[in-house]
Short mmCIF file of C-alpha atoms in Angstrom, two decimals:
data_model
loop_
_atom_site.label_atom_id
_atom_site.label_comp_id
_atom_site.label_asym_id
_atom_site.label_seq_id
_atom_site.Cartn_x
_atom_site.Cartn_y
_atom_site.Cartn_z
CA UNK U 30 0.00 0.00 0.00
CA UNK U 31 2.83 2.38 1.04
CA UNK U 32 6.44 2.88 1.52
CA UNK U 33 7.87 5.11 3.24
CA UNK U 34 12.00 5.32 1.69
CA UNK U 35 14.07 7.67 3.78
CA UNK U 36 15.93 10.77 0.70
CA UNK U 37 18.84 8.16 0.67
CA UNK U 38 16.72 5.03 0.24
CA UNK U 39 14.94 6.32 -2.73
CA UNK U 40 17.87 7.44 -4.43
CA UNK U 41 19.36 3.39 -4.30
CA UNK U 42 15.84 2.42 -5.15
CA UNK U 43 15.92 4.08 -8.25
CA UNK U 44 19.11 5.22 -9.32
CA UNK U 45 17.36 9.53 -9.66
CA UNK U 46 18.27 12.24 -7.24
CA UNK U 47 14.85 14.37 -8.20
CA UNK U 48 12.69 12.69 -5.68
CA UNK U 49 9.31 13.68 -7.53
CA UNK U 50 10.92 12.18 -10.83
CA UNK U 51 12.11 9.33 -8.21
CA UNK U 52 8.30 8.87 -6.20
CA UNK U 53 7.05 8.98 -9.83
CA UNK U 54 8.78 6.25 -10.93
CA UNK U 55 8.40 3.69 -7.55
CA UNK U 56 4.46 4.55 -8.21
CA UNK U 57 4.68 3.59 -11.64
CA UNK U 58 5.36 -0.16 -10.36
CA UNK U 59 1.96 -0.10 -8.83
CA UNK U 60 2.29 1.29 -5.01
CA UNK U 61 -0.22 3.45 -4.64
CA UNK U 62 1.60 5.41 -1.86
CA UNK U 63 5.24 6.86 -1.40
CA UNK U 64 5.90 8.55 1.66
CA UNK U 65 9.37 10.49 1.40
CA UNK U 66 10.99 11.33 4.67
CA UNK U 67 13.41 14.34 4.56
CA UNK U 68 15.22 13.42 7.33
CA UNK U 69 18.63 12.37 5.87
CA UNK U 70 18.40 15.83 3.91
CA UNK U 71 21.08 17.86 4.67
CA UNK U 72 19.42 20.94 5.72
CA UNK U 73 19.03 22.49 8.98
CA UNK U 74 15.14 23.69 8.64
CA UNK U 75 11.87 21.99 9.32
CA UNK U 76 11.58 18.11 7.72
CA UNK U 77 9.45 18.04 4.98
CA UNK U 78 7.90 14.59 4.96
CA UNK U 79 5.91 13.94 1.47
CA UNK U 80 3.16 11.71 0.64
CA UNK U 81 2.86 11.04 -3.07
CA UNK U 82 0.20 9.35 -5.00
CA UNK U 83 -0.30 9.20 -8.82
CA UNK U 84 -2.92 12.23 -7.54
CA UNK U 85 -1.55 14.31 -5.35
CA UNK U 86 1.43 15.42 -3.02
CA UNK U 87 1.13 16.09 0.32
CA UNK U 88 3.86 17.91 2.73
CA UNK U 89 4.43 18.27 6.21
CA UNK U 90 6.94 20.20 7.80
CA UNK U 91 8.19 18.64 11.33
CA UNK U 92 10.57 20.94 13.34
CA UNK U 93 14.26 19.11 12.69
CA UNK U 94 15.42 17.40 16.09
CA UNK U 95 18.64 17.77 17.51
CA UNK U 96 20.83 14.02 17.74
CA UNK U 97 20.69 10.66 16.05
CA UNK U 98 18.31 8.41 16.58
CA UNK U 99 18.13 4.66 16.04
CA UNK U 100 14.88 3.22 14.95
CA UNK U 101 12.92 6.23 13.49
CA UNK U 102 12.12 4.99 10.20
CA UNK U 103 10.96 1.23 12.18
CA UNK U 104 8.57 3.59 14.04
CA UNK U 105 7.32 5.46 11.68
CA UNK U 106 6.28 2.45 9.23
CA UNK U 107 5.31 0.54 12.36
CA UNK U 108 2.98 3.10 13.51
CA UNK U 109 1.79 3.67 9.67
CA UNK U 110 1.16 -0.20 9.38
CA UNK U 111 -0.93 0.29 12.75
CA UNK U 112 -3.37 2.91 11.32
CA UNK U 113 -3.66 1.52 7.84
CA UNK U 114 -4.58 -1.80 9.92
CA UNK U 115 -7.53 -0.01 11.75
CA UNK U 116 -8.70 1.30 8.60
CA UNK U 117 -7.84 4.73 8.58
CA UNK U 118 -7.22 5.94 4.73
CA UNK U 119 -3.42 6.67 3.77
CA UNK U 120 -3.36 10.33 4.15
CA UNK U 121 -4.58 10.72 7.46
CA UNK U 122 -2.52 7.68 8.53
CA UNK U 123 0.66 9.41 7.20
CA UNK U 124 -0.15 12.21 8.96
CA UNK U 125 -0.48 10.46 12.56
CA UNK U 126 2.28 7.76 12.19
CA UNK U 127 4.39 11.39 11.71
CA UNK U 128 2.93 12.56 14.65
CA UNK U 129 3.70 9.67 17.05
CA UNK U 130 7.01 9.24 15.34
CA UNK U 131 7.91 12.82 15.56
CA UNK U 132 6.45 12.86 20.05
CA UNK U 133 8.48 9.40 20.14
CA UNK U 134 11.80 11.19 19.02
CA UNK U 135 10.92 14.43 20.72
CA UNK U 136 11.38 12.00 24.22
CA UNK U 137 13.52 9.53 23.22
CA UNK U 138 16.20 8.44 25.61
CA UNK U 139 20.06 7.36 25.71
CA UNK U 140 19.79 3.89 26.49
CA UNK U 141 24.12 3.47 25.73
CA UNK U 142 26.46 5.52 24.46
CA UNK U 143 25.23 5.00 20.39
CA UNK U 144 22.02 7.01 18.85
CA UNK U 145 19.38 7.92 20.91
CA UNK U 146 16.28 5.50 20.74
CA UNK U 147 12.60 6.58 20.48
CA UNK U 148 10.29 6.53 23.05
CA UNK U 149 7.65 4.55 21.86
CA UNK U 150 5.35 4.64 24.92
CA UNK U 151 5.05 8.26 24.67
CA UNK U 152 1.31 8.21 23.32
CA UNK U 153 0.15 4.99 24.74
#
């Protein structure tokens, strides 16, 4: 239904460094949904998560967290998985899996001395 490639990931899936011309071309295999997380962007503003469809494109802008974090893109298609699993369509699923992925990384915690891990139980 939807994957959710990371600015890095999308470039190795399809060999193009435009994402729309890259989006484009993952939808024209037949997922309906691509959601492209600017987090591995290089830039110091917001993250500009986009959903594409052969429709549409949809942005959000998340304030950019300080630190590195181990696990975000897991939580993010876990928690998309979740909503698309209750039934809630793909937009408004996007939009909340950001949401609790973006509050899980917001409190996440230093369990060792590597990348800081999300806090998952922040919206339970």
């Amino acid at each position: 239904t939807i994957i959710t490639p990371n600015t890095d990931e999308l470039k190795l899936l399809t060999g193009e460094s435009q994402p729309d011309i890259a989006a484009k071309q993952l939808l024209d295999t037949g997922v309906p949904y691509v959601l492209l997380t600017g987090t591995h962007d290089e830039s110091t503003l917001d993250v500009v998560n986009t959903l594409y469809s052969q429709n549409t494109n949809l942005q959000w802008n998340w304030p950019r967290l300080q630190g590195c974090y181990h696990g975000s893109g897991c939580t993010l298609a876990s928690a998309l998985a979740a909503y698309l699993a209750q039934g809630v369509d793909a937009t408004e699923a996007s939009f909340q899996a950001q949401k609790f992925t973006w509050g899980s990384l917001q409190t996440a915690y230093q369990s060792g001395k590597g990348q800081l891990t999300p806090n998952r139980k922040i919206l339970c």
